[in-house]
PDB file of C-alpha atoms and ligand atoms in Angstrom:
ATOM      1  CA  UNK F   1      55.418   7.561   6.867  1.00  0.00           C
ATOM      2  CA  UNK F   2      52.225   9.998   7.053  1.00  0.00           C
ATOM      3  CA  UNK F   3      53.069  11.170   3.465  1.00  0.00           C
ATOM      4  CA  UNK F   4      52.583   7.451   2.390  1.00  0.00           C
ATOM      5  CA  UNK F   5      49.442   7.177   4.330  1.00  0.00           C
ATOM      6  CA  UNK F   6      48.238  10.445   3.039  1.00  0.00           C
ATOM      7  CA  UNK F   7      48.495   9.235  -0.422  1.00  0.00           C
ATOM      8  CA  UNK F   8      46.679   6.070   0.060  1.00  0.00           C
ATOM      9  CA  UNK F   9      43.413   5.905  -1.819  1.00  0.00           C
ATOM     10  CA  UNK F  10      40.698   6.167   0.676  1.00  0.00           C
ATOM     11  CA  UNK F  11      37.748   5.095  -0.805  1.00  0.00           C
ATOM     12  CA  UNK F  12      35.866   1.739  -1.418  1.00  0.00           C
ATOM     13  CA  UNK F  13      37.456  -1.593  -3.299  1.00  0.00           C
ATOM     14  CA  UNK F  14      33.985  -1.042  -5.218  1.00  0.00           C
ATOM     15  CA  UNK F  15      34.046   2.834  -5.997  1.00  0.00           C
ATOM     16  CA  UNK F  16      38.645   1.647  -6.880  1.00  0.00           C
ATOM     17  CA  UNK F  17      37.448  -0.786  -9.115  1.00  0.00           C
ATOM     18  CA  UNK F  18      35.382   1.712 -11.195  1.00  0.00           C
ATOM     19  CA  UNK F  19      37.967   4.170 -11.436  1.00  0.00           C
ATOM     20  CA  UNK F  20      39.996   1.495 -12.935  1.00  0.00           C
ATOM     21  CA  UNK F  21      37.435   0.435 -15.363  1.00  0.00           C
ATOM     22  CA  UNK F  22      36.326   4.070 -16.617  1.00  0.00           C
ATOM     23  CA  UNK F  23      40.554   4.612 -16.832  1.00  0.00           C
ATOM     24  CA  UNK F  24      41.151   1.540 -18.981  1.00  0.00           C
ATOM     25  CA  UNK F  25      37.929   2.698 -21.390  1.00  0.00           C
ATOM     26  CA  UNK F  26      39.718   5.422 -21.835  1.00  0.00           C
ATOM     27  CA  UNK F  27      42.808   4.371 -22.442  1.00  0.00           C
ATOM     28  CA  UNK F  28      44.329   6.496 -19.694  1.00  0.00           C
ATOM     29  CA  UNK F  29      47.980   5.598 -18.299  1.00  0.00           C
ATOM     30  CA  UNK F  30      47.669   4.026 -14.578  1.00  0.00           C
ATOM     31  CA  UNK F  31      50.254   2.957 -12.443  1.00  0.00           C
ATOM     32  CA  UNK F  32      48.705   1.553  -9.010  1.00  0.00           C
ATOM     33  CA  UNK F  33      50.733   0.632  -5.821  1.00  0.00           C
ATOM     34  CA  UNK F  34      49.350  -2.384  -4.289  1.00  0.00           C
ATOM     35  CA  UNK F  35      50.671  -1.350  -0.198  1.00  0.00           C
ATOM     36  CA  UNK F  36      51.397  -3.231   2.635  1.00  0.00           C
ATOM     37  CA  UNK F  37      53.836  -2.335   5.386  1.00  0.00           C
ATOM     38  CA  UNK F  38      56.886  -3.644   3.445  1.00  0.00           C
ATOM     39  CA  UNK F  39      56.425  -1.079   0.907  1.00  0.00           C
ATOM     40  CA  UNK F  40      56.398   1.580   3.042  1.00  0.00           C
ATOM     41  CA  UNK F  41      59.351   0.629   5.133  1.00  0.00           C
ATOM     42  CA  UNK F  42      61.047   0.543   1.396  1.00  0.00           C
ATOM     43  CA  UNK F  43      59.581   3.958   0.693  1.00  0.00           C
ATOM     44  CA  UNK F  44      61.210   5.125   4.148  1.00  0.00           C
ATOM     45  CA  UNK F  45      64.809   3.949   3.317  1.00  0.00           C
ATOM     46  CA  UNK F  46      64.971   4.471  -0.353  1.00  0.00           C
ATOM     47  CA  UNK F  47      64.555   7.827  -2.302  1.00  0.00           C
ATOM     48  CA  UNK F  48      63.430   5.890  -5.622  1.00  0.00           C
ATOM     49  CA  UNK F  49      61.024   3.651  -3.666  1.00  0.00           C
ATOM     50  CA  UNK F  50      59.771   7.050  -2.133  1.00  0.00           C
ATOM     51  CA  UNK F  51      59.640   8.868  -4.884  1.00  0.00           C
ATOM     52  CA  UNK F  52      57.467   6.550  -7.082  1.00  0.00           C
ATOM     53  CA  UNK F  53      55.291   6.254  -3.805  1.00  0.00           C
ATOM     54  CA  UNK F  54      54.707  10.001  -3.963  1.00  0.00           C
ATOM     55  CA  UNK F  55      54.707  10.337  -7.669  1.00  0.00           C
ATOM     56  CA  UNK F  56      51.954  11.975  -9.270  1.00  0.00           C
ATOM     57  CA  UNK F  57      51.381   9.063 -11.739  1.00  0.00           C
ATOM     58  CA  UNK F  58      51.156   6.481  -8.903  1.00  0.00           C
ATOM     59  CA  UNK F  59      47.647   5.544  -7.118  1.00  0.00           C
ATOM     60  CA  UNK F  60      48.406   3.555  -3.866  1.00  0.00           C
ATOM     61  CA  UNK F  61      46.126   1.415  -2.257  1.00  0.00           C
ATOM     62  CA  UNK F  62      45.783  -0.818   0.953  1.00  0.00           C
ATOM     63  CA  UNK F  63      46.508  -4.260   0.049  1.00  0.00           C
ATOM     64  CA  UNK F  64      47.758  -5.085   3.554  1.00  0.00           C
ATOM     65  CA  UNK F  65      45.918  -4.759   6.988  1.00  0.00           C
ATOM     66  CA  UNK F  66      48.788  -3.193   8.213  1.00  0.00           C
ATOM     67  CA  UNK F  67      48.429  -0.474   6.280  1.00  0.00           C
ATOM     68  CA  UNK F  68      44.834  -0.616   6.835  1.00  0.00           C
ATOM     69  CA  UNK F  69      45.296  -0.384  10.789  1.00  0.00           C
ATOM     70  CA  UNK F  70      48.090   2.034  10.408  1.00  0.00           C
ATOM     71  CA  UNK F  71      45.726   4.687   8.220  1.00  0.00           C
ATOM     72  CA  UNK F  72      43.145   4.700  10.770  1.00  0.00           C
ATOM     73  CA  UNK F  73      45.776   4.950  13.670  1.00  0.00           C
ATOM     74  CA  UNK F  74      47.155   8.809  12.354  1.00  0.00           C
ATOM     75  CA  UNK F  75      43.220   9.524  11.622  1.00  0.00           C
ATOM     76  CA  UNK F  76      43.717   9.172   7.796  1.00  0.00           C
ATOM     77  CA  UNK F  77      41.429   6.106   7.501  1.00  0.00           C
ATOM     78  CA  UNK F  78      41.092   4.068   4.417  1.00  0.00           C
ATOM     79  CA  UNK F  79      37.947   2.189   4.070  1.00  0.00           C
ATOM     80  CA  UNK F  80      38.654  -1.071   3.318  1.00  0.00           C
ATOM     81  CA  UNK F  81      41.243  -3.467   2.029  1.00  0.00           C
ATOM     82  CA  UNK F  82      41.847  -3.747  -2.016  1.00  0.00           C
ATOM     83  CA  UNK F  83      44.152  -6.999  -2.273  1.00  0.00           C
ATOM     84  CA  UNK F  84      46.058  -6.718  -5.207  1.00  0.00           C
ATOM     85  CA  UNK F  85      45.051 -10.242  -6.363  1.00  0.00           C
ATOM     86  CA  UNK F  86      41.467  -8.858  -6.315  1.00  0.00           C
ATOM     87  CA  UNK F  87      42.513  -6.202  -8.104  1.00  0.00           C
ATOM     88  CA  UNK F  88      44.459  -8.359 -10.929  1.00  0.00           C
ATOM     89  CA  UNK F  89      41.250 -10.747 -11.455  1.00  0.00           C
ATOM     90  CA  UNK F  90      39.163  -8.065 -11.732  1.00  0.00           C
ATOM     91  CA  UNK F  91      41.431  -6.327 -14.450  1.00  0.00           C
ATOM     92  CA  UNK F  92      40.571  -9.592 -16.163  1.00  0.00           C
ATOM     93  CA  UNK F  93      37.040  -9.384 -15.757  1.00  0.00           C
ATOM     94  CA  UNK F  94      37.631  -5.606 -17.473  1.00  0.00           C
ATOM     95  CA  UNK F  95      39.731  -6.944 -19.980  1.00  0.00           C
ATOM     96  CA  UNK F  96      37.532  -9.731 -20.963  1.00  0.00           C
ATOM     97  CA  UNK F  97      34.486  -7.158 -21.297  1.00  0.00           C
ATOM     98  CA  UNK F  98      35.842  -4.400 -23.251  1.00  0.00           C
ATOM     99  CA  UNK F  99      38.361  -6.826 -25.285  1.00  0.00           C
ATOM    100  CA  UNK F 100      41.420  -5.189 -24.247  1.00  0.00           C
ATOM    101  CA  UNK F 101      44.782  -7.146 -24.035  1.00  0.00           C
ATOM    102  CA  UNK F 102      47.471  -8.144 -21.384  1.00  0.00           C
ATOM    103  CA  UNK F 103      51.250  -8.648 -21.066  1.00  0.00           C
ATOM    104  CA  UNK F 104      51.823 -10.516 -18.029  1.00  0.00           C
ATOM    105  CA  UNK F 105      55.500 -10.074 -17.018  1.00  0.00           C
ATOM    106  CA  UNK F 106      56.892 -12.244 -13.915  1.00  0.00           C
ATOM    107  CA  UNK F 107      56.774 -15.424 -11.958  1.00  0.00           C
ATOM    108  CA  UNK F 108      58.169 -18.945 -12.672  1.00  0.00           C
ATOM    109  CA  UNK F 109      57.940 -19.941 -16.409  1.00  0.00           C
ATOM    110  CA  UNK F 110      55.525 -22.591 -15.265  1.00  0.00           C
ATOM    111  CA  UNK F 111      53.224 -20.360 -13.516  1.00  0.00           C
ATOM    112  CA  UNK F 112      52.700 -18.435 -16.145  1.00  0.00           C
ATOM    113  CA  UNK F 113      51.737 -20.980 -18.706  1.00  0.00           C
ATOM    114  CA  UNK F 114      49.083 -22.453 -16.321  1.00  0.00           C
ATOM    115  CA  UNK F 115      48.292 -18.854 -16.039  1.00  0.00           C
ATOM    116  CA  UNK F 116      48.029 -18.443 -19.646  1.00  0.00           C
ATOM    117  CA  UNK F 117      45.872 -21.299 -20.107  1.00  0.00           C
ATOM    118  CA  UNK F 118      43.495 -20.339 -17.504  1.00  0.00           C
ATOM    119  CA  UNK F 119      42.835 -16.875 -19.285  1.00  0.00           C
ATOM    120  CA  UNK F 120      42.546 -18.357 -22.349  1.00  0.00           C
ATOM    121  CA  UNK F 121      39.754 -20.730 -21.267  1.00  0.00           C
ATOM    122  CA  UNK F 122      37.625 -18.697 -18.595  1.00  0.00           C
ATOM    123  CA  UNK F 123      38.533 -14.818 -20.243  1.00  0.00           C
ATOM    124  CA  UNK F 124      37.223 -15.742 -24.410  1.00  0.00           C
ATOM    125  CA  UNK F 125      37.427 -11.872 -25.258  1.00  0.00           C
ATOM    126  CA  UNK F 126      40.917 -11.033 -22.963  1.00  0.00           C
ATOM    127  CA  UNK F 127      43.691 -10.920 -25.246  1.00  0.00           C
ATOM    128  CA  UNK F 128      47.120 -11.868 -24.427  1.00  0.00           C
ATOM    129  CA  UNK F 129      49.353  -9.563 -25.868  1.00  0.00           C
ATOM    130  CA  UNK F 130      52.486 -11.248 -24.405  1.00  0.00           C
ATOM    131  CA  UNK F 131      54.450 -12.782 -21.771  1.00  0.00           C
ATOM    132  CA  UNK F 132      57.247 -13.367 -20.068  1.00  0.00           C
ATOM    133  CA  UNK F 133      58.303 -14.779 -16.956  1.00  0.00           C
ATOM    134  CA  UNK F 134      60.561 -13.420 -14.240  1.00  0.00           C
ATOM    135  CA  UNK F 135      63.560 -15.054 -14.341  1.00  0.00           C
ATOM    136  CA  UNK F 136      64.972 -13.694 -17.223  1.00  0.00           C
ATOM    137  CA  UNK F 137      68.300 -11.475 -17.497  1.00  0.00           C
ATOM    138  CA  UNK F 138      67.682  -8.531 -18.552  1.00  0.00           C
ATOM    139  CA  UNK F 139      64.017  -6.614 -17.482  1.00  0.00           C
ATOM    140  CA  UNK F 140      64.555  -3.588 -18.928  1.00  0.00           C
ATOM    141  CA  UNK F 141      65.295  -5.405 -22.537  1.00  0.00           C
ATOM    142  CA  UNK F 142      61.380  -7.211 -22.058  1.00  0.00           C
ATOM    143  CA  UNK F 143      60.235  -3.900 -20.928  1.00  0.00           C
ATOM    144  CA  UNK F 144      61.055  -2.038 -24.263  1.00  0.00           C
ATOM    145  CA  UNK F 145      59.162  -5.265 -25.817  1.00  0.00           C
ATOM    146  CA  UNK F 146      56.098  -4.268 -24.026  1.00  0.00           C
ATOM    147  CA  UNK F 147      55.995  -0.871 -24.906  1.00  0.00           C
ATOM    148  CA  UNK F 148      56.197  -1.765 -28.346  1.00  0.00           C
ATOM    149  CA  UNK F 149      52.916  -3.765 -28.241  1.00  0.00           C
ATOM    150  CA  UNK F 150      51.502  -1.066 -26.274  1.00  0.00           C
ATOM    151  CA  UNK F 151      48.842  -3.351 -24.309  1.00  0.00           C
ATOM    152  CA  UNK F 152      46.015  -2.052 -22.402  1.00  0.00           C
ATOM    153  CA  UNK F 153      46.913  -4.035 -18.697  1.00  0.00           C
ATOM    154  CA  UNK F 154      50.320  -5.063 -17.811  1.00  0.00           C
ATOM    155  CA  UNK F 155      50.889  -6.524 -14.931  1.00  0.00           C
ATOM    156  CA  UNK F 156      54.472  -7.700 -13.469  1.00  0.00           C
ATOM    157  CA  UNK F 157      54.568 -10.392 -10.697  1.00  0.00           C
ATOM    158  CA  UNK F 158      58.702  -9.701  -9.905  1.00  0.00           C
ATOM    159  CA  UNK F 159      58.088  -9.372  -6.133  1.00  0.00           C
ATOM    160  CA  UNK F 160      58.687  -5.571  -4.000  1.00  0.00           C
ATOM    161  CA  UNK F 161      60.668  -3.640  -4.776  1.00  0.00           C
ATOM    162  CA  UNK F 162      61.497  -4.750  -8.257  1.00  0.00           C
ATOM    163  CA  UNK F 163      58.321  -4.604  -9.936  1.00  0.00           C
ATOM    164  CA  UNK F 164      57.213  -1.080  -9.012  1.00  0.00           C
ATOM    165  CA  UNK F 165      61.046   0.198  -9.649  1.00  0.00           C
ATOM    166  CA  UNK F 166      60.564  -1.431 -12.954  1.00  0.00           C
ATOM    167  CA  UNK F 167      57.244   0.161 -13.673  1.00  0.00           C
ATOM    168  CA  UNK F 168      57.958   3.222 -12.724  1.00  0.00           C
ATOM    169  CA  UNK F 169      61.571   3.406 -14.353  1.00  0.00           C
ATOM    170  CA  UNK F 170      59.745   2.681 -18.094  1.00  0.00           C
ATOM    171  CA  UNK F 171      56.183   4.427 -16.955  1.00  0.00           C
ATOM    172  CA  UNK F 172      56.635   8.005 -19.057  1.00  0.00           C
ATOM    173  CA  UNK F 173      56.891   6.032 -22.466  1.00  0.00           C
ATOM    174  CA  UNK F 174      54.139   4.233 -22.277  1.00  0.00           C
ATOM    175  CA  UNK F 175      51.114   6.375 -23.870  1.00  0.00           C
ATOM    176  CA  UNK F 176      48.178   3.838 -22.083  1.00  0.00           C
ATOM    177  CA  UNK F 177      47.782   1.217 -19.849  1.00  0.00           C
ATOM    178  CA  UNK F 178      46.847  -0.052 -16.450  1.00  0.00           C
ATOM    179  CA  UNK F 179      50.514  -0.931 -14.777  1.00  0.00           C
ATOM    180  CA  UNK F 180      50.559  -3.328 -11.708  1.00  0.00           C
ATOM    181  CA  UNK F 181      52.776  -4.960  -9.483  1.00  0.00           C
ATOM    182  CA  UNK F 182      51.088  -7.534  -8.410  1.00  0.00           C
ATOM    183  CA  UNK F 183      53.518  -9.837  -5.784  1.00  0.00           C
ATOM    184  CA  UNK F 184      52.696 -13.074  -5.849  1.00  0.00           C
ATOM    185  CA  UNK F 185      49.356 -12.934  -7.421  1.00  0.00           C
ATOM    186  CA  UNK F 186      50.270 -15.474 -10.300  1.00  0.00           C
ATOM    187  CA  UNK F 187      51.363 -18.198  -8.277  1.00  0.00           C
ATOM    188  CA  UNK F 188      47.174 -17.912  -6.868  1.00  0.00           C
ATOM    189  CA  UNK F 189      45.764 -16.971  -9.971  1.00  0.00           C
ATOM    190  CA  UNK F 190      47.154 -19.729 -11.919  1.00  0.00           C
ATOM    191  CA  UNK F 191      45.876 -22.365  -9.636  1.00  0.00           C
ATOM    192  CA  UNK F 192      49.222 -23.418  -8.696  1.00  0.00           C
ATOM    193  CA  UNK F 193      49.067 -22.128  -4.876  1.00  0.00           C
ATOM    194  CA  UNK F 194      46.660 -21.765  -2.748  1.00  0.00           C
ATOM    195  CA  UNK F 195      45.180 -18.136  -1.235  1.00  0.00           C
ATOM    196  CA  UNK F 196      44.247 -18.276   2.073  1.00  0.00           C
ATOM    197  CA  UNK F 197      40.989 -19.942   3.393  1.00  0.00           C
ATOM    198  CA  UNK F 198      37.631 -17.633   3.410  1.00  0.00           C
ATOM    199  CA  UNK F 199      38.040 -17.534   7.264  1.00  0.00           C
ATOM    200  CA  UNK F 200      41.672 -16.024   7.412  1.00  0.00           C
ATOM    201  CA  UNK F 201      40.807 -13.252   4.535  1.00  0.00           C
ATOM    202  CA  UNK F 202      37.445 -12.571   6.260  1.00  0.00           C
ATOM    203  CA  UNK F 203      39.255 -11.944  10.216  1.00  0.00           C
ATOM    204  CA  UNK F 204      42.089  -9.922   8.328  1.00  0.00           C
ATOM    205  CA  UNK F 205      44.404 -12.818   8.754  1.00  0.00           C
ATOM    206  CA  UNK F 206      45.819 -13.365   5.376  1.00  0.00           C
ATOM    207  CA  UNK F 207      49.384 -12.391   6.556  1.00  0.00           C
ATOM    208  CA  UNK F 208      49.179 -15.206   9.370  1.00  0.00           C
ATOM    209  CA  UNK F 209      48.019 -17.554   6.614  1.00  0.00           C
ATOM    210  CA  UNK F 210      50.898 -16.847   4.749  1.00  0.00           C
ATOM    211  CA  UNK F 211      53.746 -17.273   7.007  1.00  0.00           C
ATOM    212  CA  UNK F 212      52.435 -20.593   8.480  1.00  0.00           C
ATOM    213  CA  UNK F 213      52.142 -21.714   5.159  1.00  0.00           C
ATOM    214  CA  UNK F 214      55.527 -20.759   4.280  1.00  0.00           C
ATOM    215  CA  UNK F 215      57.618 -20.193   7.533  1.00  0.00           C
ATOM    216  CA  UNK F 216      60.431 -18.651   5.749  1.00  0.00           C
ATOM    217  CA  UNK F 217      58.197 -15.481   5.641  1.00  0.00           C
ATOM    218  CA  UNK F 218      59.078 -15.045   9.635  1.00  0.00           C
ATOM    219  CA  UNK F 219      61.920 -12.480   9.297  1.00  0.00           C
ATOM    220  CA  UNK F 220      60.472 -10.420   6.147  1.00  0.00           C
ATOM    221  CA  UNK F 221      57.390 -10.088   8.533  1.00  0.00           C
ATOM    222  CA  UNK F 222      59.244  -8.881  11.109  1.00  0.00           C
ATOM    223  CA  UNK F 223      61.688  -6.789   9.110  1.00  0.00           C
ATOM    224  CA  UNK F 224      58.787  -4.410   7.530  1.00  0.00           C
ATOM    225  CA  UNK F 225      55.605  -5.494   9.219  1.00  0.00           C
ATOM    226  CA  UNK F 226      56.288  -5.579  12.904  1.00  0.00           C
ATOM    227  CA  UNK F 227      59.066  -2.814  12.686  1.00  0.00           C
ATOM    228  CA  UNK F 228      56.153  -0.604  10.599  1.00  0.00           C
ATOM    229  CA  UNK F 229      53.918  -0.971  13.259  1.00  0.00           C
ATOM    230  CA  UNK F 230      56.187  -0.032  16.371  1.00  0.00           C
ATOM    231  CA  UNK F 231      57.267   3.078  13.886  1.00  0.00           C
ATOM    232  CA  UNK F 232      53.714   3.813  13.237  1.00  0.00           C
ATOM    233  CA  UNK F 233      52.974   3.653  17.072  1.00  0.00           C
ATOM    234  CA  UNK F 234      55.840   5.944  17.859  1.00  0.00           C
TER     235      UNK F 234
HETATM  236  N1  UDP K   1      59.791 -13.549  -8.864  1.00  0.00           N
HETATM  237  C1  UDP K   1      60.241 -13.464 -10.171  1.00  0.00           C
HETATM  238  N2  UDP K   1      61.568 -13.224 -10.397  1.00  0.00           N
HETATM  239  C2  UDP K   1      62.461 -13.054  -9.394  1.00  0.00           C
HETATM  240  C3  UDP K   1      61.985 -13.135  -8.059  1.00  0.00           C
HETATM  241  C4  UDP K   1      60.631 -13.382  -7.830  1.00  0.00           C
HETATM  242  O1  UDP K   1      59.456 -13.592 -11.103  1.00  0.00           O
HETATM  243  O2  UDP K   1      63.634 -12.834  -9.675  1.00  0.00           O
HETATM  244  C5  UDP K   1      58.349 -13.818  -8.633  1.00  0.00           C
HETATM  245  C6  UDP K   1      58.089 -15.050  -7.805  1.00  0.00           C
HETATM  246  O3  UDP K   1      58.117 -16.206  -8.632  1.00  0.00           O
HETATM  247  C7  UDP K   1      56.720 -14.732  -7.244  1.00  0.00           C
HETATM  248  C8  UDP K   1      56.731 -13.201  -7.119  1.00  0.00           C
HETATM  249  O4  UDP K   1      57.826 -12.756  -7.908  1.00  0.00           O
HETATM  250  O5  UDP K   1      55.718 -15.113  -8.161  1.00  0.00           O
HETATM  251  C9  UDP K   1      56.941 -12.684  -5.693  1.00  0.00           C
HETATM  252  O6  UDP K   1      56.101 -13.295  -4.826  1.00  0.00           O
HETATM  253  P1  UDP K   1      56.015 -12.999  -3.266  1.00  0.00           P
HETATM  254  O7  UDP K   1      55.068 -14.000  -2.725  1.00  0.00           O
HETATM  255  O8  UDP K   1      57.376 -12.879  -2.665  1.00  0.00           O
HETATM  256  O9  UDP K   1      55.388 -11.535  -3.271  1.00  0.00           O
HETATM  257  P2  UDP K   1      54.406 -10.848  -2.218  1.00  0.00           P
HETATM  258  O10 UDP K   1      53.025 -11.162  -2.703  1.00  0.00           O
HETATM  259  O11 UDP K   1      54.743 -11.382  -0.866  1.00  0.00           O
HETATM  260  O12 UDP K   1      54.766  -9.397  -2.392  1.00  0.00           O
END
């Protein structure tokens, strides 16, 4: 678990952000890690999942508290929280200023064309290189389709672990481009669902927003975040 925590990115959503911009200027390749606790525990039980965590390619940062806790806990402290959703609308913001273009790959076909329409109306300069949404067969088949348009952000919205396998599986033949995996971010971004209040995001309490909003969350929480912890602790 300390490797993990070791590799986290330790500095500021605002200095994060930068690097990101100044890589997609110049057209660099980077795959980021959005963390929380669940990622880790995958990274713990599974040699892929641990290997793209400790890849070279791979920047990981704190999306979860847990993590956030956890990092200051073994004295490798991270300064703040960088929610991947944050992270995703500010790779629009990027995209929309230096007119690069997205492939958004994930999430229910619905989702994605409210999603669509949103970046077309509030993003003028953000092109849309392509979509698709997450329910189709075969991944790896819309994965060669992305390389061939070669777009500047790509972000996939399959859920952990998929997305990051996915990524990291197809990562060495893309030349460029800003890879994500970015959860559930689409269902928020497109408007469909909502993220959690002001309140619960500014007391750290997005997770407990979450699983009252959708109680079916109980046992994943517990599963990674709660075991995490107790292994942290230990
Ligand atoms: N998803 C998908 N294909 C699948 C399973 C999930 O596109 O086969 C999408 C799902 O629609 C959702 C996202 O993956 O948009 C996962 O969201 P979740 O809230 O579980 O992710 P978290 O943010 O908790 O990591």
């Amino acid at each position: 678990m300390k490797r993990f925590i070791d590799k986290l990115y330790k500095g500021s959503k605002k200095d994060f952000f930068s690097l990101v911009e100044k890589n997609l200027k110049n057209e660099e390749r980077q795959f980021i890690v959005t963390a929380n606790p669940e990622a880790f525990m995958y990274g713990n039980r599974t040699g892929n999942f641990k290997n793209l965590l400790l890849s070279e390619d791979t920047t990981v940062i704190a999306d979860g508290i847990g993590i956030v806790k956890a990092a200051k806990k073994v004295d490798m402290p991270v300064s703040e929280r960088i929610p991947g959703v944050e992270l995703a609308e500010h790779l629009f913001s990027l995209g929309d200023k230096y007119n690069k273009n997205i492939y958004l790959f994930g999430a229910k076909p619905e989702v994605l064309e409210a999603l669509c329409k949103k970046l077309e109306n509030e993003y003028k300069n953000l092109k849309i290189a392509g979509f698709c949404d997450g329910y189709k067969a075969d991944k790896d088949k819309t994965f060669e389709e992305i390389k061939a348009l070669s777009p500047d952000i790509i972000l996939v919205a399959l859920g952990i672990p998929a997305q990051e396998e996915l990524i990291f599986k197809h990562l060495s033949g893309f030349e460029k481009g800003i890879f994500v995996g970015v959860g559930g971010s689409f269902d928020v971004l497109s408007g469909l669902k909502k993220r959690a209040p002001k309140f619960f995001i500014k007391c750290n309490l997005e997770w407990f927003y979450r699983i009252i909003t959708e109680p079916k969350r109980i046992k994943r929480f517990y599963n990674n975040n709660v075991k995490f912890l107790l292994k942290v602790k230990k």
